[in-house]
Coordinates of C-alpha atoms and ligand atoms in Angstrom, one line a residue:
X619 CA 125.5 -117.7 27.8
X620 CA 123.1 -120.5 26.1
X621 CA 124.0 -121.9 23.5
X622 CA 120.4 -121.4 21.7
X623 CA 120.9 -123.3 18.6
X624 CA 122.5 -126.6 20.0
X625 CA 119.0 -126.5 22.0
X626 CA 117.4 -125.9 18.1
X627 CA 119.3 -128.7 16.9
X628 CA 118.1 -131.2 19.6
X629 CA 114.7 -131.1 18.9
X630 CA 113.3 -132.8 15.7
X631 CA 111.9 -129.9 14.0
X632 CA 114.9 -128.1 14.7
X633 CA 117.6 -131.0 12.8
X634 CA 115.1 -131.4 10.3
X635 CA 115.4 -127.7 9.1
X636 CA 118.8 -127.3 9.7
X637 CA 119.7 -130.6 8.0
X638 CA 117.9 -128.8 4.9
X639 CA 119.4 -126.0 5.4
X640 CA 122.8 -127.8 5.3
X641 CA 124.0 -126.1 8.8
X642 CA 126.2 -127.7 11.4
X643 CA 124.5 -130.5 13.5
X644 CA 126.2 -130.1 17.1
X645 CA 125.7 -133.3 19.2
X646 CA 125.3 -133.1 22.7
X647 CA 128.5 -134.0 24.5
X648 CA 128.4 -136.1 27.5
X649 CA 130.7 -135.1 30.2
X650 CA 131.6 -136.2 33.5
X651 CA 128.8 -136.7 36.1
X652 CA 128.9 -138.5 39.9
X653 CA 125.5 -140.6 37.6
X654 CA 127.8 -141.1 34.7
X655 CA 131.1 -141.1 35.4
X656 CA 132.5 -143.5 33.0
X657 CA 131.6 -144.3 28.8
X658 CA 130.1 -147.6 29.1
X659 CA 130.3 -150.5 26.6
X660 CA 132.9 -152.5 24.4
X661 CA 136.6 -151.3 24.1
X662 CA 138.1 -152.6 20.6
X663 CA 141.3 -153.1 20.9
X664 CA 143.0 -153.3 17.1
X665 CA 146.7 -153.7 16.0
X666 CA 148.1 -152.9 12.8
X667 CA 150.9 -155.1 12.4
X668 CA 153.0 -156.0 15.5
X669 CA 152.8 -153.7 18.5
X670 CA 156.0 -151.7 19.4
X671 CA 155.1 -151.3 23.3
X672 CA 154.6 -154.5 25.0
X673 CA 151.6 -155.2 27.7
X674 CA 149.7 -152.0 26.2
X675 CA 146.4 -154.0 26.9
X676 CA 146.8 -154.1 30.5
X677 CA 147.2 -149.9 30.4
X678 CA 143.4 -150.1 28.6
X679 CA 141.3 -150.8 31.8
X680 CA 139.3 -147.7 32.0
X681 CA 136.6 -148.1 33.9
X682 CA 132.9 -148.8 32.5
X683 CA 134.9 -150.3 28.9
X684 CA 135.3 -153.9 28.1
X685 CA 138.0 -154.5 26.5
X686 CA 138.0 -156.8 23.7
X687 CA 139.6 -157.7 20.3
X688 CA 136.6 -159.0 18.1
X689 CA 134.9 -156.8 15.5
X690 CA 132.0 -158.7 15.1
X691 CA 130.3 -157.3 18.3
X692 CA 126.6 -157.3 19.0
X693 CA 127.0 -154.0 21.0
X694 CA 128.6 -150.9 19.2
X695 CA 132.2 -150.2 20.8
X696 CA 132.3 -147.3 23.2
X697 CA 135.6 -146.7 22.2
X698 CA 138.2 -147.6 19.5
X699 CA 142.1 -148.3 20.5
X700 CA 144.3 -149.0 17.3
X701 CA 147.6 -150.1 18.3
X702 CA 149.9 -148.4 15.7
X703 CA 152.9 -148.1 17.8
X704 CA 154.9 -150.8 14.6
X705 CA 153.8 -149.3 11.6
X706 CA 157.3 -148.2 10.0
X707 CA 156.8 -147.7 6.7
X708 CA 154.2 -146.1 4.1
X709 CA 153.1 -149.6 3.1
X710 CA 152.3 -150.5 6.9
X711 CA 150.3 -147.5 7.2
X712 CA 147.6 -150.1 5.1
X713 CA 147.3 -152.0 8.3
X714 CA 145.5 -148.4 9.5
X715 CA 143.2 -148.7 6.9
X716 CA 142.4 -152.1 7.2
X717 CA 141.9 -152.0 11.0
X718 CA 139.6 -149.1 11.3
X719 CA 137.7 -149.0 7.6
X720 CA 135.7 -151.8 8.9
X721 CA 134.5 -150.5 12.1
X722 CA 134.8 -146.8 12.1
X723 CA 131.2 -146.8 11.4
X724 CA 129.8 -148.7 14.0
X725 CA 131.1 -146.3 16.8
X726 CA 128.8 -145.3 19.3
X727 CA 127.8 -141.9 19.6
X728 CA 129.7 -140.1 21.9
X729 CA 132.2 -142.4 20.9
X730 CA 136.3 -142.4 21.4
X731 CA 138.7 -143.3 19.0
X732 CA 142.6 -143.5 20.2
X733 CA 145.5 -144.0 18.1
X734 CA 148.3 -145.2 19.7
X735 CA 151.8 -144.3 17.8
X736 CA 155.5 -143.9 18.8
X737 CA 157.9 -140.9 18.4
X738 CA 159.1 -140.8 14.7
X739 CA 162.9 -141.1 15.0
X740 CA 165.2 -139.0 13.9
X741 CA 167.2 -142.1 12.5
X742 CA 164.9 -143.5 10.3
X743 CA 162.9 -141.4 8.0
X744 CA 160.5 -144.1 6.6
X745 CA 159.4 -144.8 10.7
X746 CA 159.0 -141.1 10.8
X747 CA 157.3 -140.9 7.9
X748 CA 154.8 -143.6 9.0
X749 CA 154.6 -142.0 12.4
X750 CA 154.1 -138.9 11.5
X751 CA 151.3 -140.2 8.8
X752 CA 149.4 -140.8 11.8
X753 CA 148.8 -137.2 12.7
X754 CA 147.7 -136.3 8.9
X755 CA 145.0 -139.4 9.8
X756 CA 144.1 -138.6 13.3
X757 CA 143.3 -134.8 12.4
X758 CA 141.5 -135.6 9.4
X759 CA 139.2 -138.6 11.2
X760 CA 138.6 -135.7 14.2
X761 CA 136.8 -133.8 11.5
X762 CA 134.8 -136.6 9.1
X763 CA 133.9 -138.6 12.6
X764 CA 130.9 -137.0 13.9
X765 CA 128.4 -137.3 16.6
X766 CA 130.3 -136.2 19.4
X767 CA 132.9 -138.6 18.6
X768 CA 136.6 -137.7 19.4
X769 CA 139.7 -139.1 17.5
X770 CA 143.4 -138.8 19.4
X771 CA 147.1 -139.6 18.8
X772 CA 149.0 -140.8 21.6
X773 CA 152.7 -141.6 21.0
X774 CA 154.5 -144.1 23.6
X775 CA 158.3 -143.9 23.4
X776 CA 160.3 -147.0 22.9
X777 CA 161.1 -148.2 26.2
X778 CA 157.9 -147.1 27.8
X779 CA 156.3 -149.5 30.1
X780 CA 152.6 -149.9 28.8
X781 CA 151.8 -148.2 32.3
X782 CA 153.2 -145.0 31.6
X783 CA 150.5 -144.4 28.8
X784 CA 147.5 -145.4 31.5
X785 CA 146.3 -142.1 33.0
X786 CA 146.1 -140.8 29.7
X787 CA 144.2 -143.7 27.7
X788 CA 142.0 -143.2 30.9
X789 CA 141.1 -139.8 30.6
X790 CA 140.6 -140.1 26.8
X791 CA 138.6 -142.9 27.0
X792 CA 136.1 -141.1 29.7
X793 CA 133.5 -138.3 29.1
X794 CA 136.5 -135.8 30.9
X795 CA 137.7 -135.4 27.7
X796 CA 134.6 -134.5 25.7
X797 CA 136.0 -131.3 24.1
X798 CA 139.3 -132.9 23.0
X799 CA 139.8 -133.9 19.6
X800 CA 142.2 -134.3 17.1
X801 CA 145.3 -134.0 19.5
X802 CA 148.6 -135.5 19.5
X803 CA 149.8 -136.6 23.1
X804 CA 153.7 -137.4 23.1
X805 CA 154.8 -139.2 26.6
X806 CA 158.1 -139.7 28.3
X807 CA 158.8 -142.9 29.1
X808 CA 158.4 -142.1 33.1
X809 CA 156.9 -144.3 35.1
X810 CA 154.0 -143.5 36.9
X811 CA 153.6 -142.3 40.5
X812 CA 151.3 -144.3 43.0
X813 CA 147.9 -143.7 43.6
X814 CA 146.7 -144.5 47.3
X815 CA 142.9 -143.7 46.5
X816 CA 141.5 -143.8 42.7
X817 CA 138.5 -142.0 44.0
X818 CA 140.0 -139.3 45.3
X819 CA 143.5 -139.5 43.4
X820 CA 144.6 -135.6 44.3
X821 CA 144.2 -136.1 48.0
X822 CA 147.1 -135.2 50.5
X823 CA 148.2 -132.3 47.5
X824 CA 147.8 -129.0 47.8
X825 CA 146.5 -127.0 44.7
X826 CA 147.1 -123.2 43.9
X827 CA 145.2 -121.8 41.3
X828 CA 145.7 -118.5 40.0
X829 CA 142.5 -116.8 38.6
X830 CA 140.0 -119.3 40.7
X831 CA 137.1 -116.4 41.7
X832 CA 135.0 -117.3 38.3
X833 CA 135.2 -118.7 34.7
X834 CA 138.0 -121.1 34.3
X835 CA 139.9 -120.9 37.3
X836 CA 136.9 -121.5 39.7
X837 CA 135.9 -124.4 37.7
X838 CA 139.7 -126.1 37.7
X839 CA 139.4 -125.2 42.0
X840 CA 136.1 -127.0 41.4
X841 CA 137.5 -129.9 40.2
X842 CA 140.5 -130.5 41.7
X843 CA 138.4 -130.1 45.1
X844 CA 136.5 -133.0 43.7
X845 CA 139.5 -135.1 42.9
X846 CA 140.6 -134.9 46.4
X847 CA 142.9 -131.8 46.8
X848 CA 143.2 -129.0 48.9
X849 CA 142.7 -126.1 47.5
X850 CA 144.1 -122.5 47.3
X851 CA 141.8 -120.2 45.2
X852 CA 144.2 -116.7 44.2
X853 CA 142.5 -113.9 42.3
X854 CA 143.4 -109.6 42.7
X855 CA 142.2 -108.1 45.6
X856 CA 139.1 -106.4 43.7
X857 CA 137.9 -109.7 43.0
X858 CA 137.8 -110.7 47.0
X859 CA 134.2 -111.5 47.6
X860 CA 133.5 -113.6 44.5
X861 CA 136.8 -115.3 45.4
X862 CA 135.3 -115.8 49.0
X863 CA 132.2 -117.3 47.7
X864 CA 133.9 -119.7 45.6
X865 CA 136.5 -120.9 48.0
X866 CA 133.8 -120.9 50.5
X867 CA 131.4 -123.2 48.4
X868 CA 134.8 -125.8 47.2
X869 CA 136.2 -126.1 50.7
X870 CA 139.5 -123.7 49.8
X871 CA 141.4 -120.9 51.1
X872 CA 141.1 -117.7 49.6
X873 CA 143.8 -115.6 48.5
X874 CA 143.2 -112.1 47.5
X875 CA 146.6 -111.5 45.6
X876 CA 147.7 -110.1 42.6
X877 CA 150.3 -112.7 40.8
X878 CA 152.0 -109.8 39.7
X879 CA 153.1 -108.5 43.1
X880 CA 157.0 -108.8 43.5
X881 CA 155.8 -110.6 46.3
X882 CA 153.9 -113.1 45.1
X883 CA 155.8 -116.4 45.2
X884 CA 156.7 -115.5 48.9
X885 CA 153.0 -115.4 49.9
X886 CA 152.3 -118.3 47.3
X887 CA 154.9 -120.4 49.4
X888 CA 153.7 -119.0 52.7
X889 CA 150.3 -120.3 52.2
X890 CA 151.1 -123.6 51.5
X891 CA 153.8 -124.7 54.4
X892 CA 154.1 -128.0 53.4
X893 CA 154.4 -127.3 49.7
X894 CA 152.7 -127.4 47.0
X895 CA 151.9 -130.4 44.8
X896 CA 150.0 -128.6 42.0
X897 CA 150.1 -124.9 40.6
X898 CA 148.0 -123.9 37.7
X899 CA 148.4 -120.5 36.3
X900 CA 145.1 -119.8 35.4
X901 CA 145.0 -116.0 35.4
X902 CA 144.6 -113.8 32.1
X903 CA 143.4 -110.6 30.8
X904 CA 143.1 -109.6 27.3
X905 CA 143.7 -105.8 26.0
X906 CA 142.6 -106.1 22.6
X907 CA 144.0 -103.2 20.2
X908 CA 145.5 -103.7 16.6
X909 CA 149.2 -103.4 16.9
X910 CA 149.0 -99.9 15.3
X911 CA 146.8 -98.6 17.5
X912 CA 148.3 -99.9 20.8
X913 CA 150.0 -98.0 23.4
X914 CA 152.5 -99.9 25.8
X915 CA 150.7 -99.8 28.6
X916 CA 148.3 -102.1 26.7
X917 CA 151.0 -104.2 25.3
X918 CA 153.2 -104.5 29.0
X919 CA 150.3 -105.2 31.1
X920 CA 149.3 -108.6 29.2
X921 CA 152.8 -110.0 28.9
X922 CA 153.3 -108.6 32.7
X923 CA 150.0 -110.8 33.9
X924 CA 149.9 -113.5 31.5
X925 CA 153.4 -114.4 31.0
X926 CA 155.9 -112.8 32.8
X927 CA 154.2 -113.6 36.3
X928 CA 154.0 -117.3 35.2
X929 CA 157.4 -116.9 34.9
X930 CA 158.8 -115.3 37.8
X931 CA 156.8 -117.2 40.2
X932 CA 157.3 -120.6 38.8
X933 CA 161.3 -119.7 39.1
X934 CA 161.0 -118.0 42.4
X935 CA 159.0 -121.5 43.9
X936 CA 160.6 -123.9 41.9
X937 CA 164.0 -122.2 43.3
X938 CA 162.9 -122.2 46.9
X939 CA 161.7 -125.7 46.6
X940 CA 158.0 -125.2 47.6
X941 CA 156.7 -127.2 44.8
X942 CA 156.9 -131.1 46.1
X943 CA 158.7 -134.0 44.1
X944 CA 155.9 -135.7 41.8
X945 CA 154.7 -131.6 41.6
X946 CA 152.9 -130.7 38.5
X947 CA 152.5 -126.7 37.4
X948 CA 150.1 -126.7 34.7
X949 CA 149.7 -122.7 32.3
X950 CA 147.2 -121.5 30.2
X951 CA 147.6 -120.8 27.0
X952 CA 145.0 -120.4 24.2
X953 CA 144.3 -121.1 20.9
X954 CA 145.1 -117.5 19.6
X955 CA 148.6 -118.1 20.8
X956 CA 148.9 -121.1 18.3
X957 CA 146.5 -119.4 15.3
X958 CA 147.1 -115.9 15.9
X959 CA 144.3 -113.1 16.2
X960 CA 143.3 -110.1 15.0
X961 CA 143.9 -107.1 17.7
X962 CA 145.7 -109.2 19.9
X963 CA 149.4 -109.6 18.9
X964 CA 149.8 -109.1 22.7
X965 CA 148.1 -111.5 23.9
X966 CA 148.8 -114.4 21.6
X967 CA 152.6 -113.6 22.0
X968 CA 151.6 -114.2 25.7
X969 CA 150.2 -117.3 24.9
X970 CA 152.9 -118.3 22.8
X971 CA 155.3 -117.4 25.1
X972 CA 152.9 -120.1 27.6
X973 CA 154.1 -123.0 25.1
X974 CA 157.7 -122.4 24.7
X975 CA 158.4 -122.0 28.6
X976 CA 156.3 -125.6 29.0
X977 CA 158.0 -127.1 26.5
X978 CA 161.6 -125.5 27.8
X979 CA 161.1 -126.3 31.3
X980 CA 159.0 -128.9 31.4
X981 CA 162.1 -131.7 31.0
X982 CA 164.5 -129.6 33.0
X983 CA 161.8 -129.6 35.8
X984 CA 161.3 -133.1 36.1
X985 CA 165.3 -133.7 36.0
X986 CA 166.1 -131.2 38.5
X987 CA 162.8 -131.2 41.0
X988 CA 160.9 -134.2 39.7
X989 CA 158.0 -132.0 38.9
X990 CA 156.0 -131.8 35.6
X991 CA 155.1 -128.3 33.4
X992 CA 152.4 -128.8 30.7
X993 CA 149.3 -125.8 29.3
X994 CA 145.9 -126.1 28.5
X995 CA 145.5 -124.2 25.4
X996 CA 141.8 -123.2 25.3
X997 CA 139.4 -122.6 22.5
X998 CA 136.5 -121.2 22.0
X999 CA 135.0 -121.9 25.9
X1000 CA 131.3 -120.6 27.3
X1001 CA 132.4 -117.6 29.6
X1002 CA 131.5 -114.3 30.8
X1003 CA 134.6 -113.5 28.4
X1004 CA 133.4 -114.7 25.4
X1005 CA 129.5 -113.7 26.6
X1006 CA 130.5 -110.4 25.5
X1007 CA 131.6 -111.4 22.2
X1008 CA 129.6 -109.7 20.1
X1009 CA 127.1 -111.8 18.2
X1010 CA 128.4 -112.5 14.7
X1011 CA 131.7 -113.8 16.1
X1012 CA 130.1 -115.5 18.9
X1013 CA 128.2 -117.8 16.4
X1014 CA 131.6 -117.9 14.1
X1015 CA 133.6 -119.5 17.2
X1016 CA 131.4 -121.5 18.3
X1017 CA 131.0 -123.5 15.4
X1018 CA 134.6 -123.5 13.5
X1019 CA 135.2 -126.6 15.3
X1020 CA 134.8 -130.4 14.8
X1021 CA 132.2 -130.2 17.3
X1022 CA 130.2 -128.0 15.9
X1023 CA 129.7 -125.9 19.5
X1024 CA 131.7 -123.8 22.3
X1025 CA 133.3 -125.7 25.0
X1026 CA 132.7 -125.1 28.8
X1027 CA 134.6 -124.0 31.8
X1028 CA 134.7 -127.4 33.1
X1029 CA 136.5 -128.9 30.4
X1030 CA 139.5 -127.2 30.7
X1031 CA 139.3 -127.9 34.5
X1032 CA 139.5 -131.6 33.4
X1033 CA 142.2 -131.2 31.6
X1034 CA 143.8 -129.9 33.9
X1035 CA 142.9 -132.1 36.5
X1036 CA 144.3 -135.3 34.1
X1037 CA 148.1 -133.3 33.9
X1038 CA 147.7 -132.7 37.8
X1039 CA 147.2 -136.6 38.5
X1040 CA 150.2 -138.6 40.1
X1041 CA 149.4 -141.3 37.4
X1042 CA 150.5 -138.7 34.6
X1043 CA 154.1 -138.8 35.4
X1044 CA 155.1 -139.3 31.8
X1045 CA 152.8 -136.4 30.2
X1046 CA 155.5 -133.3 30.3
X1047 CA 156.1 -130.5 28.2
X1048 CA 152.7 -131.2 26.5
X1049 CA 150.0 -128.3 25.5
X1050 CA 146.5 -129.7 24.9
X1051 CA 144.2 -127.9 22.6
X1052 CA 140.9 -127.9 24.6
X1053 CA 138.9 -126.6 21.8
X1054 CA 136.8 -129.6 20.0
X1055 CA 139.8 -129.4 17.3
X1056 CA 138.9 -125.8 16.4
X1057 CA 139.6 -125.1 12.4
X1058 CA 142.0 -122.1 13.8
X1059 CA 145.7 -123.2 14.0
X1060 CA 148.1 -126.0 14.3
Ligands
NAD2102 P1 138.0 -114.6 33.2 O1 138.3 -113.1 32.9 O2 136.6 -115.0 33.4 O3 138.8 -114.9 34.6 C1 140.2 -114.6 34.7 C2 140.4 -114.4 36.2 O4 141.8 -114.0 36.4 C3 139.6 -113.3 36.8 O5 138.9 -113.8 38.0 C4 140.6 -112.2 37.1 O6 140.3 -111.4 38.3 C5 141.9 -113.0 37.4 N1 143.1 -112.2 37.2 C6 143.3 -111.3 36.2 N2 144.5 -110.7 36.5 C7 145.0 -111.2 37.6 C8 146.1 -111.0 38.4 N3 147.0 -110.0 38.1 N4 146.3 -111.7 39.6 C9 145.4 -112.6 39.9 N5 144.3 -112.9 39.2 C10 144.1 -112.2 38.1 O7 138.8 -115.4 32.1 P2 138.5 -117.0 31.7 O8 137.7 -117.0 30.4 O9 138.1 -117.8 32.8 O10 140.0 -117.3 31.3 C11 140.9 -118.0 32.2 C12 142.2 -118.3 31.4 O11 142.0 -119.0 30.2 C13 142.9 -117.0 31.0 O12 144.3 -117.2 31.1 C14 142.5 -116.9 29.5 O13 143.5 -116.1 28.8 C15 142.5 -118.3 29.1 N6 141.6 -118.6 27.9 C16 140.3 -118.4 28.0 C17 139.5 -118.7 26.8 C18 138.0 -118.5 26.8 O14 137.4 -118.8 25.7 N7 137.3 -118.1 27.9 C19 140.1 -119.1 25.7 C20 141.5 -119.3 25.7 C21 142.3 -119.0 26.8

């Protein structure tokens, strides 16, 4: 559904009153395009105090960015990266303010801003008080920054080779992550795996996506099919000619299946005979009832679909060794699983129950099949889901975000493409808020 007042707010007339009026002033995001694929301009690179991860300059070639390390530029930096991997102490944390005070203003719309920490240690409680700092600053920047502009913490372990850390800088540092703010991105210290074609980086994989006839799922098929894999698009049965259509139009196989057939891992396996490299669980239903007023049938059929399928299949293929070494499964979970929700203690334990199996399996995965687990946790995106929102609320979620506005299908989908990438080796166990740093939860 339109989003009628971010069209209100980009016409003159239409800021004019509403900057009277003292209302939210969404800026359009700019996302990925085959025109526009990259931010263009000046990359500042700042350090406060002495790095902690050597060569992280090298890992800051994103494409369309220049990087460079003076302050005084005649162009307005694209992006911001403040090395603040050695800040150990609360007197260190200065060097945070020093760096970016200066410059924070002369960010280009649109613009990115990157903190790059380490992982506070459990030895040390002034380094993981300065550390953890970082995320106090990070989430308050996402909300006073404005224009479109995103803010991000990214912490490299110790040990981690400055490579590690570059799929991730890339995809923050792009319009891909246009509806990302205010997140806290902790890597392993893996090293990357090869990519043979950065144009296409997902080709020779198979994807299965779970969910893929419309809204979320069909626009993750979408773009996985335009990073280079192939594609298997599963939805139910009922769903089978909208499924068609959007398998035909990507390129993928169909699967008319119900993930929550006892079956379903066989025939998951089956169609992919030389394995799968990714597997995103896409598929959800809600059935919204207070807790009071729900029967278990309600209750039971959400957990069945949205977490207990997720489970049993990823078991069931992990087991029978159909996902591929270098494999990535990436789950959905959502912001109500994280904040909670009125009428939907189902669902949101579902959700829930998304984060604590990636963050439970996601290292034992690696170790044992050499495959990565991470979730999308989604906020407030434009679908025929939230279209029938009813109005009030609509508005309501919409704007309780830094953003100011509702985040699209397609932003997910890049999201999850960045987890699927062989570069993001070292991104495990995560769960990325998708949700322009909604005011609801963590
Ligand atoms: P949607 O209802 O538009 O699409 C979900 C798809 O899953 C449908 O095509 C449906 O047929 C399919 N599906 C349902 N049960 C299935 C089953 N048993 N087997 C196979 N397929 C099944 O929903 P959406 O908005 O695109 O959401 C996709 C995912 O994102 C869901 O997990 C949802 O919980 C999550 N999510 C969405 C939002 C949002 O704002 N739209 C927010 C947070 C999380």
């Amino acid at each position: 559904m339109a989003d009628r007042y971010l069209h209100l707010t980009g016409t003159a007339p239409g800021r004019f009153l509403t900057r009277r009026l003292g209302l939210p002033q969404p800026a359009p995001l700019r996302r990925w395009t085959l025109e526009t694929p990259h931010l263009e301009g000046p990359l500042l690179h700042l350090t406060a105090g002495a790095s902690a991860v050597a060569g992280v300059a090298e890992s800051l070639r994103a494409p369309g960015l220049t990087v460079t390390d003076r302050a005084d530029l005649a162009a307005r930096p694209a992006a911001i990266v403040l090395d603040a991997t050695g800040v150990a102490s609360a007197v260190g944390l200065g060097d945070v303010h020093a760096a970016l005070h200066p410059v924070v203003r002369s960010l280009a719309p649109g613009g990115r801003i990157v903190v790059l920490g380490t992982v506070p240690s459990p030895d040390d409680h002034h380094q993981a008080a300065a550390q953890q700092a970082l995320e106090g600053f990070v989430r308050s920047l996402g909300k006073e920054i404005g224009r479109g502009s995103t803010v991000q913490l990214v912490r490299v372990p110790a040990g981690a080779t400055a490579d590690a850390a570059e799929s991730t800088l890339r995809f923050l540092l792009s319009p891909r992550s246009a509806y990302v703010s205010g997140q806290v991105i902790e890597l392993t210290a893996a090293a990357p795996d090869p990519v043979a074609d950065p144009a296409a980086p997902l080709a020779g994989r198979t994807a299965l996506v779970t969910g893929a006839a419309r809204g979320i799922g069909a626009a993750v098929a979408s773009v996985l099919a335009r990073d280079g894999a192939q594609v298997i698009a599963l939805d139910v049965p009922g769903a089978r000619e909208e499924l068609e259509r959007t398998a035909d139009r990507l390129g993928a196989t169909a699967l008319p299946l119900d993930i929550t057939a006892p079956d379903a891992a066989d025939r998951i396996a089956a169609a992919a005979p030389d394995g799968l490299g990714i597997l995103v669980h896409n598929a959800g239903i809600t059935r919204d009832r207070r807790l009071a007023n729900m029967p278990a049938d309600r209750w039971a059929s959400v957990v069945e679909v949205n977490l207990d399928s997720v489970l049993r299949t990823t078991d069931e293929l992990l087991k029978a060794g159909a996902i591929t070494r270098g494999g990535r499964i990436v789950a959905t979970a959502s912001i109500a699983g994280i904040a909670g929700n009125t009428g939907q203690t189902n669902y949101a334990a579902s959700k829930a129950g998304i984060i604590g199996l990636v963050r439970s399996l996601g290292p034992r995965a690696a170790a044992d099949h050499g495959v990565t687990v991470n979730a999308v946790a989604p906020g407030f995106i434009e679908t025929k889901m939230t279209a029938a929102v009813p109005f009030f609320i609509r508005e309501a979620g919409r704007r309780m975000n830094s953003l100011s506005q509702g985040g699209l299908p397609v932003d997910v989908a890049e999201a999850v493409a960045w987890f699927a990438q062989p570069g993001s080796t070292a991104v495990n166990g995560q769960v990325l808020r998708v949700c322009g740093q909604s005011l609801l939860g963590a």
